[in-house]
Short mmCIF file of C-alpha atoms in Angstrom, two decimals:
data_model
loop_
_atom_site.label_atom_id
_atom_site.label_comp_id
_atom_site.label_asym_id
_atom_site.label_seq_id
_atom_site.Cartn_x
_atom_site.Cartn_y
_atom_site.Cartn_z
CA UNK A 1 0.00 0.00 0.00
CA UNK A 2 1.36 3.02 -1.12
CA UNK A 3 0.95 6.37 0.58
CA UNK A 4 0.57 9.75 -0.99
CA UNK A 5 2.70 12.68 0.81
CA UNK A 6 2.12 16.07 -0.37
CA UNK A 7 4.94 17.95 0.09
CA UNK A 8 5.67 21.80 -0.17
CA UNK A 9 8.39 22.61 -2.08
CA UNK A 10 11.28 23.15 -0.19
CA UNK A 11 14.32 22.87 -2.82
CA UNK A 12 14.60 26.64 -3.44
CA UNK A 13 15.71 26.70 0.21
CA UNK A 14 18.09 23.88 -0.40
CA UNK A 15 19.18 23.98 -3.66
CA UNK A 16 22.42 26.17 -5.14
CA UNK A 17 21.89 29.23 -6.78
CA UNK A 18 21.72 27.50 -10.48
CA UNK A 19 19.38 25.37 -9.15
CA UNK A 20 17.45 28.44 -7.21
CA UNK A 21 17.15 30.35 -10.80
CA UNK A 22 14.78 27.40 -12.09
CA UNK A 23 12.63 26.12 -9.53
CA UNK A 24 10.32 29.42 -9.68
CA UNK A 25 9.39 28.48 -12.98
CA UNK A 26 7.93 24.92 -12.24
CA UNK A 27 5.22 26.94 -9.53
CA UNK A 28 3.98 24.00 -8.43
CA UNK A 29 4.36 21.57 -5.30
CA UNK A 30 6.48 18.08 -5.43
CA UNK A 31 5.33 15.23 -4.34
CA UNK A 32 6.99 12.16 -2.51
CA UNK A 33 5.69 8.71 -3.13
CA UNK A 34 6.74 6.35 -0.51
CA UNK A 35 6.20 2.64 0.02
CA UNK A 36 5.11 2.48 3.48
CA UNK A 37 5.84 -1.54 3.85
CA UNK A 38 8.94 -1.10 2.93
CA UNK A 39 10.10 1.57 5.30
CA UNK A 40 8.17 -0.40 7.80
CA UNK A 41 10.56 -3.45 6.90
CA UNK A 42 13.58 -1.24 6.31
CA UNK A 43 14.33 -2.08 2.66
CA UNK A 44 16.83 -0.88 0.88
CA UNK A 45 15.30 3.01 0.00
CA UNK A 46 15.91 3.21 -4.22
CA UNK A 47 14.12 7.10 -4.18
CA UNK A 48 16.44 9.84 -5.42
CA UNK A 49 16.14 13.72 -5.41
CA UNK A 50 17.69 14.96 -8.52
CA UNK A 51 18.09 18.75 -9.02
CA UNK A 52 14.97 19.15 -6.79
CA UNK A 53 13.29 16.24 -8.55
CA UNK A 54 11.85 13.33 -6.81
CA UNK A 55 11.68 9.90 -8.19
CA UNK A 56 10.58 6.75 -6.04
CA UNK A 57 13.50 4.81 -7.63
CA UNK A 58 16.43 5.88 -10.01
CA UNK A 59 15.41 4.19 -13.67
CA UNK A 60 14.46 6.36 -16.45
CA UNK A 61 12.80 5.48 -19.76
CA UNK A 62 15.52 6.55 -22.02
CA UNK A 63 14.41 8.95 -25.16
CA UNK A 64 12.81 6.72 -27.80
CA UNK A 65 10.56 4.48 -28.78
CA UNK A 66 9.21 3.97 -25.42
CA UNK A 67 8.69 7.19 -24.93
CA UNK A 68 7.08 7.68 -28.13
CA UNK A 69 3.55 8.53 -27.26
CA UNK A 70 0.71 9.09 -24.32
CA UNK A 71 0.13 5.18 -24.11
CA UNK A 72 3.35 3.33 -23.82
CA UNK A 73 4.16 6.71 -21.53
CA UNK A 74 1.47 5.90 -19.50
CA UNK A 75 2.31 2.38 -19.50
CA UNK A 76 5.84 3.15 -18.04
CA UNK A 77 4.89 5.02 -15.43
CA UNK A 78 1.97 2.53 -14.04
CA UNK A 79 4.90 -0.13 -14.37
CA UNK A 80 6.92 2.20 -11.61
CA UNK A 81 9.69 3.72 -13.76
CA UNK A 82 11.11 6.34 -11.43
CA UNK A 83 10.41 8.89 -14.40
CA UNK A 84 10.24 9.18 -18.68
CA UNK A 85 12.22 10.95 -21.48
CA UNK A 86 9.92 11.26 -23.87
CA UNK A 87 11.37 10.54 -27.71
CA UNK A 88 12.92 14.15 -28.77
CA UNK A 89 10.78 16.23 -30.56
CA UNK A 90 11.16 19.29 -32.49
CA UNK A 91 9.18 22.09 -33.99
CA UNK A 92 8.61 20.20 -37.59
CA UNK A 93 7.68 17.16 -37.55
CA UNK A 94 7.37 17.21 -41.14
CA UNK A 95 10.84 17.06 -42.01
CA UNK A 96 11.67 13.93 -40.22
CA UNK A 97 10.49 11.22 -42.36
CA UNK A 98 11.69 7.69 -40.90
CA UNK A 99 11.94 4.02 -42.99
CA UNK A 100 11.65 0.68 -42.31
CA UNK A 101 13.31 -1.61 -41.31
CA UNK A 102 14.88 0.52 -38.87
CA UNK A 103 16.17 -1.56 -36.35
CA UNK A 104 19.36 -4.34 -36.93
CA UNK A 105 19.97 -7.00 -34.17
CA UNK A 106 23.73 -8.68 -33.19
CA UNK A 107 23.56 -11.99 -31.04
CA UNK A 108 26.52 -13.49 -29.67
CA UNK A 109 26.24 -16.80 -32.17
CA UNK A 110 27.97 -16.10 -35.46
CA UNK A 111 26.87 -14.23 -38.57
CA UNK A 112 22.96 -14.78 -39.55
CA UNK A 113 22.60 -17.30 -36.57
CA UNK A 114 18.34 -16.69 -35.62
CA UNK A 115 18.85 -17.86 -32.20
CA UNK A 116 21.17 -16.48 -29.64
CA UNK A 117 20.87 -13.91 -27.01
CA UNK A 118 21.28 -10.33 -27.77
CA UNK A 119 23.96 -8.55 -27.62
CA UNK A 120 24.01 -5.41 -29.57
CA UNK A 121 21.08 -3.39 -31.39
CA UNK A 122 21.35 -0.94 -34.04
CA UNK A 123 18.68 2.14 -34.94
CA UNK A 124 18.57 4.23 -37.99
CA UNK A 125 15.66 5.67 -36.51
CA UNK A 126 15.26 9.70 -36.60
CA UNK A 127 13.51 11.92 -33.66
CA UNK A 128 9.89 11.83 -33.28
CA UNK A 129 7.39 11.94 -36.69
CA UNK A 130 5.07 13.22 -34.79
CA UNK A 131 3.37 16.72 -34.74
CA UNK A 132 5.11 18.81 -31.89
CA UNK A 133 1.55 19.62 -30.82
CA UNK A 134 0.08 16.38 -30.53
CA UNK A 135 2.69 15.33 -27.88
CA UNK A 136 2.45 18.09 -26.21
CA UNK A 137 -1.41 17.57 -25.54
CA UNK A 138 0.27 14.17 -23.87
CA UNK A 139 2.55 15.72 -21.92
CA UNK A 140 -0.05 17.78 -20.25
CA UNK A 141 -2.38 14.66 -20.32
CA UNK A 142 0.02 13.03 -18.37
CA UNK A 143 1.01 15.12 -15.76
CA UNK A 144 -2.67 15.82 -15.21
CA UNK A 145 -3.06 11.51 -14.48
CA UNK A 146 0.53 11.50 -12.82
CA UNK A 147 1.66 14.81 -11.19
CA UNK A 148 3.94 13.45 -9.01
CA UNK A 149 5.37 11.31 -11.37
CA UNK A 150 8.51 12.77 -13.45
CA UNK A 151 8.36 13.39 -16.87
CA UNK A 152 11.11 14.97 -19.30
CA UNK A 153 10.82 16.40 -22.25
CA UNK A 154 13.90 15.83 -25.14
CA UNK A 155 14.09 18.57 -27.61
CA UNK A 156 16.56 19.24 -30.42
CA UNK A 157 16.37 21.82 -33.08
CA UNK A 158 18.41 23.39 -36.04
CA UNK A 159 20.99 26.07 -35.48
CA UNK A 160 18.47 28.92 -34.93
CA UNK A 161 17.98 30.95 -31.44
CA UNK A 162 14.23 32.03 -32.03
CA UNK A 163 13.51 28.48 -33.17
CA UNK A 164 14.92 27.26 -29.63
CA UNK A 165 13.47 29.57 -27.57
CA UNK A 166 10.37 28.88 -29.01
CA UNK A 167 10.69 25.36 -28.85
CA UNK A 168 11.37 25.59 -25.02
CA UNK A 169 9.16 27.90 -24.34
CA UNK A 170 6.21 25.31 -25.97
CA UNK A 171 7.64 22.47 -24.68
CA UNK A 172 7.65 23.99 -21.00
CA UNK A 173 3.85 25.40 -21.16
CA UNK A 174 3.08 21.55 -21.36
CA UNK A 175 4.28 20.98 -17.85
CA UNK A 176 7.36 18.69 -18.05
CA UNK A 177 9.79 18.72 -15.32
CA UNK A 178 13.01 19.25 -17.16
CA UNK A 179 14.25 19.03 -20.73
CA UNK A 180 17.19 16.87 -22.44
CA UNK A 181 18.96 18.43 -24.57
CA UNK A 182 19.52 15.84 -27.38
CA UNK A 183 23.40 17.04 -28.57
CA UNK A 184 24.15 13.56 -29.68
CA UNK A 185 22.14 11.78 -31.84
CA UNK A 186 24.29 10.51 -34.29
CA UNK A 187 22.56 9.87 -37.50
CA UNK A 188 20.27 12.14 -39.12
CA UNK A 189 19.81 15.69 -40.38
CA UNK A 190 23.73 16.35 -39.62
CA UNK A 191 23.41 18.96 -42.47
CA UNK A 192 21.44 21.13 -40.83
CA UNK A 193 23.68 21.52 -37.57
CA UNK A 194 21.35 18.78 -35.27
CA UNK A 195 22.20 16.10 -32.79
CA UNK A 196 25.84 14.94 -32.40
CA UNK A 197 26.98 17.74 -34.86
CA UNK A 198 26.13 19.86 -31.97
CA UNK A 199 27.54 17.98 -29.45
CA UNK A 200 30.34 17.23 -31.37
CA UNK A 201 31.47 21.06 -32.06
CA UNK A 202 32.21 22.28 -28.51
CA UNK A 203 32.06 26.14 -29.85
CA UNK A 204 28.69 25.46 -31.37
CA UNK A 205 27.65 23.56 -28.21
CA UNK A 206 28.62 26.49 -26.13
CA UNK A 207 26.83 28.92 -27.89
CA UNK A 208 23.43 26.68 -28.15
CA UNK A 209 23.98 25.71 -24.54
CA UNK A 210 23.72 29.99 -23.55
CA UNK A 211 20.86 30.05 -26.09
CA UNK A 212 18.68 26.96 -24.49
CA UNK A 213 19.60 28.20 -20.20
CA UNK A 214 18.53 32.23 -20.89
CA UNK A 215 15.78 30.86 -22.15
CA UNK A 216 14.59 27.41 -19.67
CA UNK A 217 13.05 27.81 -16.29
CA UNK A 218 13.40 23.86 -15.67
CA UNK A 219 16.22 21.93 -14.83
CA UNK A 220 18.26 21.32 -18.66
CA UNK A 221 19.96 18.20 -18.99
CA UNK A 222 22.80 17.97 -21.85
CA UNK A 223 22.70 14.64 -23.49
CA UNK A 224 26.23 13.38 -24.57
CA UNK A 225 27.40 11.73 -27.78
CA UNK A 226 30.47 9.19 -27.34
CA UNK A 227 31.55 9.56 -30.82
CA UNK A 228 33.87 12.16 -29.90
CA UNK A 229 37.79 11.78 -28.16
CA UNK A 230 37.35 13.42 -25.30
CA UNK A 231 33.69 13.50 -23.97
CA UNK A 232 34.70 15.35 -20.85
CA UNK A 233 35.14 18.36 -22.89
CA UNK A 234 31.43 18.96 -24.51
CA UNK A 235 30.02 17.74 -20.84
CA UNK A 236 32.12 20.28 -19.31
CA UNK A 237 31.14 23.17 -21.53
CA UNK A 238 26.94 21.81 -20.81
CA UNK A 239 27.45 22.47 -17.60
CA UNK A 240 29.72 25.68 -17.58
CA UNK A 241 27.29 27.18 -19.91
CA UNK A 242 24.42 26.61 -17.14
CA UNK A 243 22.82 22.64 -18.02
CA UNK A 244 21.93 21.04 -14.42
CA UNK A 245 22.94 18.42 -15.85
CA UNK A 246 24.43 15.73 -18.32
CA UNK A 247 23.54 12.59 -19.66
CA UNK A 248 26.07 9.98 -21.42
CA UNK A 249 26.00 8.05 -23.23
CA UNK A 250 24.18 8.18 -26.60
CA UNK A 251 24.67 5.10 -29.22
CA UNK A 252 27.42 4.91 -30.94
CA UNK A 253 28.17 5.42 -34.57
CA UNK A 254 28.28 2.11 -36.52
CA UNK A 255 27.45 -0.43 -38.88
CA UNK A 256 25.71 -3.74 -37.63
CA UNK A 257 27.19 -6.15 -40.38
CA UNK A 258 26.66 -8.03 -43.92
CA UNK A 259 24.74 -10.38 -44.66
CA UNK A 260 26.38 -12.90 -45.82
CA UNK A 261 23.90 -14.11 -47.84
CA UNK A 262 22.56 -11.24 -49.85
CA UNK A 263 25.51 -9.40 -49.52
CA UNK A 264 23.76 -6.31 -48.32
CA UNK A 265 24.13 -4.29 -45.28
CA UNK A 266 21.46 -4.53 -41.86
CA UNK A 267 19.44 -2.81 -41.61
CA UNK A 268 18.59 -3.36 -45.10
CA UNK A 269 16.10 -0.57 -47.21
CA UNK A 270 15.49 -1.58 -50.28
CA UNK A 271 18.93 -3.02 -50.48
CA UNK A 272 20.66 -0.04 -48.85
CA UNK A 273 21.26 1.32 -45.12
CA UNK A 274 23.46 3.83 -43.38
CA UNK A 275 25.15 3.85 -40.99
CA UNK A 276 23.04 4.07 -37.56
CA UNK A 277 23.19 4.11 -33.53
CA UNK A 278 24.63 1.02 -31.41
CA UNK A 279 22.99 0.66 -27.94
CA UNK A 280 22.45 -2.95 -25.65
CA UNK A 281 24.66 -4.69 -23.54
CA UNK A 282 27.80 -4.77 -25.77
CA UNK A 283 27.91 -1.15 -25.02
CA UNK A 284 28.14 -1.22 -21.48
CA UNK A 285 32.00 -1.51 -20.63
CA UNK A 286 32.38 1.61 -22.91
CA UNK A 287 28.97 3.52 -21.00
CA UNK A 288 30.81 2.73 -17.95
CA UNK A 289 34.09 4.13 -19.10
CA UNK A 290 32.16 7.58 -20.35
CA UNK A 291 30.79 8.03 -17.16
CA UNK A 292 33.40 7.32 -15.02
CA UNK A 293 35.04 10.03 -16.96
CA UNK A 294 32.41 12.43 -16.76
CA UNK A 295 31.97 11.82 -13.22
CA UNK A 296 35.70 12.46 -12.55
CA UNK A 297 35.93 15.64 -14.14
CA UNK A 298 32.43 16.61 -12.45
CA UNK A 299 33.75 15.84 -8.89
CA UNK A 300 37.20 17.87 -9.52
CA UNK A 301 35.56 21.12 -11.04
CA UNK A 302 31.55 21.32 -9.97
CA UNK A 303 30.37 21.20 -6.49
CA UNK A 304 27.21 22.87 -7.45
CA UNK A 305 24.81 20.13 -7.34
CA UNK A 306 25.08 18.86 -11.18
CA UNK A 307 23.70 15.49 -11.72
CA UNK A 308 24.70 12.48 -14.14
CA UNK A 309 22.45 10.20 -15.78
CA UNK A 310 23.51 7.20 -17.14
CA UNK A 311 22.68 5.38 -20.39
CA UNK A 312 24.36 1.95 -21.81
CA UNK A 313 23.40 -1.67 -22.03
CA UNK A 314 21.34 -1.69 -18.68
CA UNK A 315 19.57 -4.93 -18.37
CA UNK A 316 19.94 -6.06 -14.77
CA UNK A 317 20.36 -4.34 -11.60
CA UNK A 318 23.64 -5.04 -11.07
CA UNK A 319 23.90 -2.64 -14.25
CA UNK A 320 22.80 -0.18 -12.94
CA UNK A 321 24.76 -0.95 -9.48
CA UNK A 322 27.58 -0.31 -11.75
CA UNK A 323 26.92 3.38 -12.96
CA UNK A 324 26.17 4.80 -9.42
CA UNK A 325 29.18 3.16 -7.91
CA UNK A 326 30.92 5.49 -10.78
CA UNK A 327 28.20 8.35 -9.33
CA UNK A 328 25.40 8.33 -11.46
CA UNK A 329 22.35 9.92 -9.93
CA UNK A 330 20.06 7.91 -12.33
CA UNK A 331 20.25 5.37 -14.94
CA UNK A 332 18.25 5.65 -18.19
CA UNK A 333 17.36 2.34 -20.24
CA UNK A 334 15.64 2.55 -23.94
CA UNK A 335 16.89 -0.58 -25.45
CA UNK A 336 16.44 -2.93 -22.80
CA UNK A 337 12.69 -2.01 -22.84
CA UNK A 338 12.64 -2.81 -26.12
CA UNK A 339 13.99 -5.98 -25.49
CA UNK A 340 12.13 -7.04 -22.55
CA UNK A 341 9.31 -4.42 -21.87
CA UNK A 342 8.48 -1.96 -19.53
CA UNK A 343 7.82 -4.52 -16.47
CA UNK A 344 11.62 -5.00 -16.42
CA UNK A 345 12.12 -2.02 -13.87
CA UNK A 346 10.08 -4.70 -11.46
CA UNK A 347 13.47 -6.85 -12.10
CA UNK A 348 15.87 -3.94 -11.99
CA UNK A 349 14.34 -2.88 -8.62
CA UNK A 350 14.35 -6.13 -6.95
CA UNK A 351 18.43 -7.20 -7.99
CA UNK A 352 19.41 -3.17 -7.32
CA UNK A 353 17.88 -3.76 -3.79
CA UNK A 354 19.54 -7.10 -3.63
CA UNK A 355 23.06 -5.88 -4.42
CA UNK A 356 22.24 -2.83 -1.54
CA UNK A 357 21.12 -5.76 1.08
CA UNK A 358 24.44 -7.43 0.17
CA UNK A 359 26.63 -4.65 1.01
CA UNK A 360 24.56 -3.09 4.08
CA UNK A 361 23.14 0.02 1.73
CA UNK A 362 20.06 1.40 2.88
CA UNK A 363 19.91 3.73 0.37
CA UNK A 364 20.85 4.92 -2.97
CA UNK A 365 23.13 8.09 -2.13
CA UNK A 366 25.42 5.59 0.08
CA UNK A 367 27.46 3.99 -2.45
CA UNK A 368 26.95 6.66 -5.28
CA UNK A 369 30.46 7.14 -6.51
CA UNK A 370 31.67 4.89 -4.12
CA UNK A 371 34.22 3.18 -6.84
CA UNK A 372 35.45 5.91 -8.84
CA UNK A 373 38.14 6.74 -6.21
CA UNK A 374 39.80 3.80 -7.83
CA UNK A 375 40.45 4.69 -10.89
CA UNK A 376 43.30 6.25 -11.04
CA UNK A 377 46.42 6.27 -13.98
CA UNK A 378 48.58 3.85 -15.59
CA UNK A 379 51.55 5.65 -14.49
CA UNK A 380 50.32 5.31 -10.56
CA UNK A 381 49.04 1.62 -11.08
CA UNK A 382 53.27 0.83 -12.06
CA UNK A 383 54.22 2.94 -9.01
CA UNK A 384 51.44 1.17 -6.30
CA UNK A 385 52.54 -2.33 -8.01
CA UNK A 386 56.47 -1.44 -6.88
CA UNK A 387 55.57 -0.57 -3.51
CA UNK A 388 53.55 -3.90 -2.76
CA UNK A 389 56.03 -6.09 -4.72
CA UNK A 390 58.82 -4.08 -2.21
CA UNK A 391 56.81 -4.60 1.31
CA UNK A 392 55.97 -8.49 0.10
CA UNK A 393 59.39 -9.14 -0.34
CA UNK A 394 60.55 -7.21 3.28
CA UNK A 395 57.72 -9.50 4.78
CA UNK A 396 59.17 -12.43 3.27
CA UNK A 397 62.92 -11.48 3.75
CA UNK A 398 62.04 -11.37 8.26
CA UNK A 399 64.93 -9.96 10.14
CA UNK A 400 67.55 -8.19 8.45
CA UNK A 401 70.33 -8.67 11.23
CA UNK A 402 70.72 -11.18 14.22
CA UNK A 403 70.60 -8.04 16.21
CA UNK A 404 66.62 -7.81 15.24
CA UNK A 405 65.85 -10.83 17.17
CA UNK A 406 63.91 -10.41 20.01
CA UNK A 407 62.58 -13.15 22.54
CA UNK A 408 58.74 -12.18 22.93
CA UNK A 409 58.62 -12.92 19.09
CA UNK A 410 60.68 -15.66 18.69
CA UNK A 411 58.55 -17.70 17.19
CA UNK A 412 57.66 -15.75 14.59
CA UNK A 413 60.58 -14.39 13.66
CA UNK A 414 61.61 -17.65 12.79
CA UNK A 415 58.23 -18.28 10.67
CA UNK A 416 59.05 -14.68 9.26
CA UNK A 417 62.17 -16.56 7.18
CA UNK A 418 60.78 -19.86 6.74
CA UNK A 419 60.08 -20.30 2.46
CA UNK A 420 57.34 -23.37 2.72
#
């Protein structure tokens, strides 16, 4: 049995000043959902406040497909989903004119193989096809069913300031909680200065970034492509040009394969594809290794309350047990819905609390960031290597004169030296 808290806003008081600048503009109270059996039973607590917003647990519908309209929106939420990113829309949906096949599957058995599980999934698919208006009627619809429930509205739009401002300002008048700012799509429209091309030009991401925070009065959250060198450096910019937040990672640029049979590449349209996004759980070392980056660089220059989301081959809870140990605040999933369906954040819940009762969590903030102390260079991993190799051999060596013996320890000092 759940119970319903209505709680007055209090964030303004406790937030930092970037986040004080935005919370006017949401004018309207938050509300806590908490499970009352389980604080009764003192479960492991999965609810997170990110800049000022609540969530009963940390997963996120990741921009896309199921996000793409009011019912599998609604679905997600009644499911438990700590909160949704809708799929990105933009001010003409006219222009964005997807195919199909779209999607292009890679399972660990060799080429063509039908059976297998999944490891990697390709999309060629653009941003939403659908007229901006139409899902914003959903938004509203939504957070009229579910107004303490979080939802998050992805925008992208061409190189234009009026077109951005208006798109936020549209977008916002719907009621969403925050926006994602998708800088990292990377397939589709390139030419006219959308997605990764954005996110990929750190000057043009600066100057889009000032463009999109004079303009928001929710919390922005910059979504990061990994087809770049360095993805500290656009993340970095997001958040010096005023973003609450970033996400990380996007899919990554590639091609799924042959077929060997026809010769043709997969996705295959009418005997042609391009090259699209790569997402599922063959992505996850190199999520892992985004984030950790990200959350490095966050930790050394931000102390201002900027949060990190976390997107890559999440399937299981120990997944996502993964990304907050690196200091995620939440962890999106897209593909894995697609894969298994929205009642996998009943799974995700149930092996993330596991993992916390295993280590004596009792709640999410605990262990956030707990293992990205230990990442450190190659340089020091050579130097900490020398020093253990040198005290294991001074442990093995004992005395290093007759004059060291002493007679309390006798005994031991003699084990000190013996070899078997």
């Amino acid at each position: 049995m759940e119970s319903l808290t209505l709680r007055a806003s209090s964030a303004a008081a406790a937030a930092s000043p970037l986040q004080q600048r935005r919370l006017p503009g949401r004018q309207r109270a938050t509300y806590v959902r908490a499970t009352a059996s389980a604080s009764a039973a003192g479960e492991p607590d999965l609810s997170v406040r990110v800049n000022g917003l609540q969530m009963p647990n940390p997963f996120v519908i990741g921009s896309g497909p199921p996000g793409t309209n009011y019912t599998v929106m609604k679905r997600a939420f009644d499911e438990g989903w700590g909160g949704v990113i809708a799929k990105t829309v933009s001010l003409d949906a006219e222009k964005v004119i997807n195919v199909t096949p779209r999607y292009a599957k890679l399972r660990a058995d060799p080429n063509g193989a039908a059976m297998g599980r999944i490891i990697g999934w390709q999309n060629i698919e653009l941003i939403s096809d659908r007229p901006l208006e139409t899902m914003l009627n959903e938004f509203k619809q939504l957070k009229k069913e579910y107004p303490d429930r979080i939802l998050i509205g992805s925008i992208m739009e061409e190189y234009n300031k009026a077109a951005w401002h208006e798109l936020i300002e549209r977008v916002e008048e719907s009621g969403v909680d925050a926006l994602e700012i998708n800088f990292s799509c990377p397939h589709g429209m390139p030419e006219r200065k959308m997605g990764a091309a954005v996110g990929q030009d750190c000057d043009l991401l600066e100057e889009v970034c000032g463009w999109i925070n004079e303009k928001a009065t929710v919390p922005v959250w910059a979504k990061m492509t990994p087809n770049i060198t360095d993805i500290t450096q656009p993340a970095r910019i997001s958040l010096k040009s005023g973003c609450e937040g970033v996400s990380a990672i996007n899919t990554i640029m590639s091609v799924m394969g042959i077929n060997l049979k026809t010769l043709r590449p997969e996705p295959c349209v009418e005997g042609y594809s391009t090259p699209g996004g790569y997402s599922a759980r063959a992505v996850h070392p190199i999520a892992l290794a985004k984030v950790m980056q990200i959350a490095r660089m966050m930790k050394e220059e931000f102390a201002d309350g900027q949060s990190l989301s976390a997107i890559g081959g999440v399937e299981t809870g120990n997944d996502a047990a993964e990304f907050i140990l690196l200091g995620a605040d939440t962890v999106q999933v897209c593909t894995g819905v697609m894969m298994h369906g929205y009642p996998l954040v009943k799974k995700l819940c149930a092996e993330l609390q596991d993992f916390m009762r295993e280590h004596n969590f009792s709640s999410i903030e605990e262990f956030r960031g707990a293992s990205l102390p230990y990442f450190t260079t190659h340089t020091d991993l050579v130097h900490r290597q020398q020093e253990a190799i040198k005290q294991r051999k001074a442990i093995k060596k004992g005395l290093q004169s007759d004059k060291d013996w002493t007679g309390d320890g006798f005994v031991k000092e003699t084990e000190s030296m013996v070899s078997n």
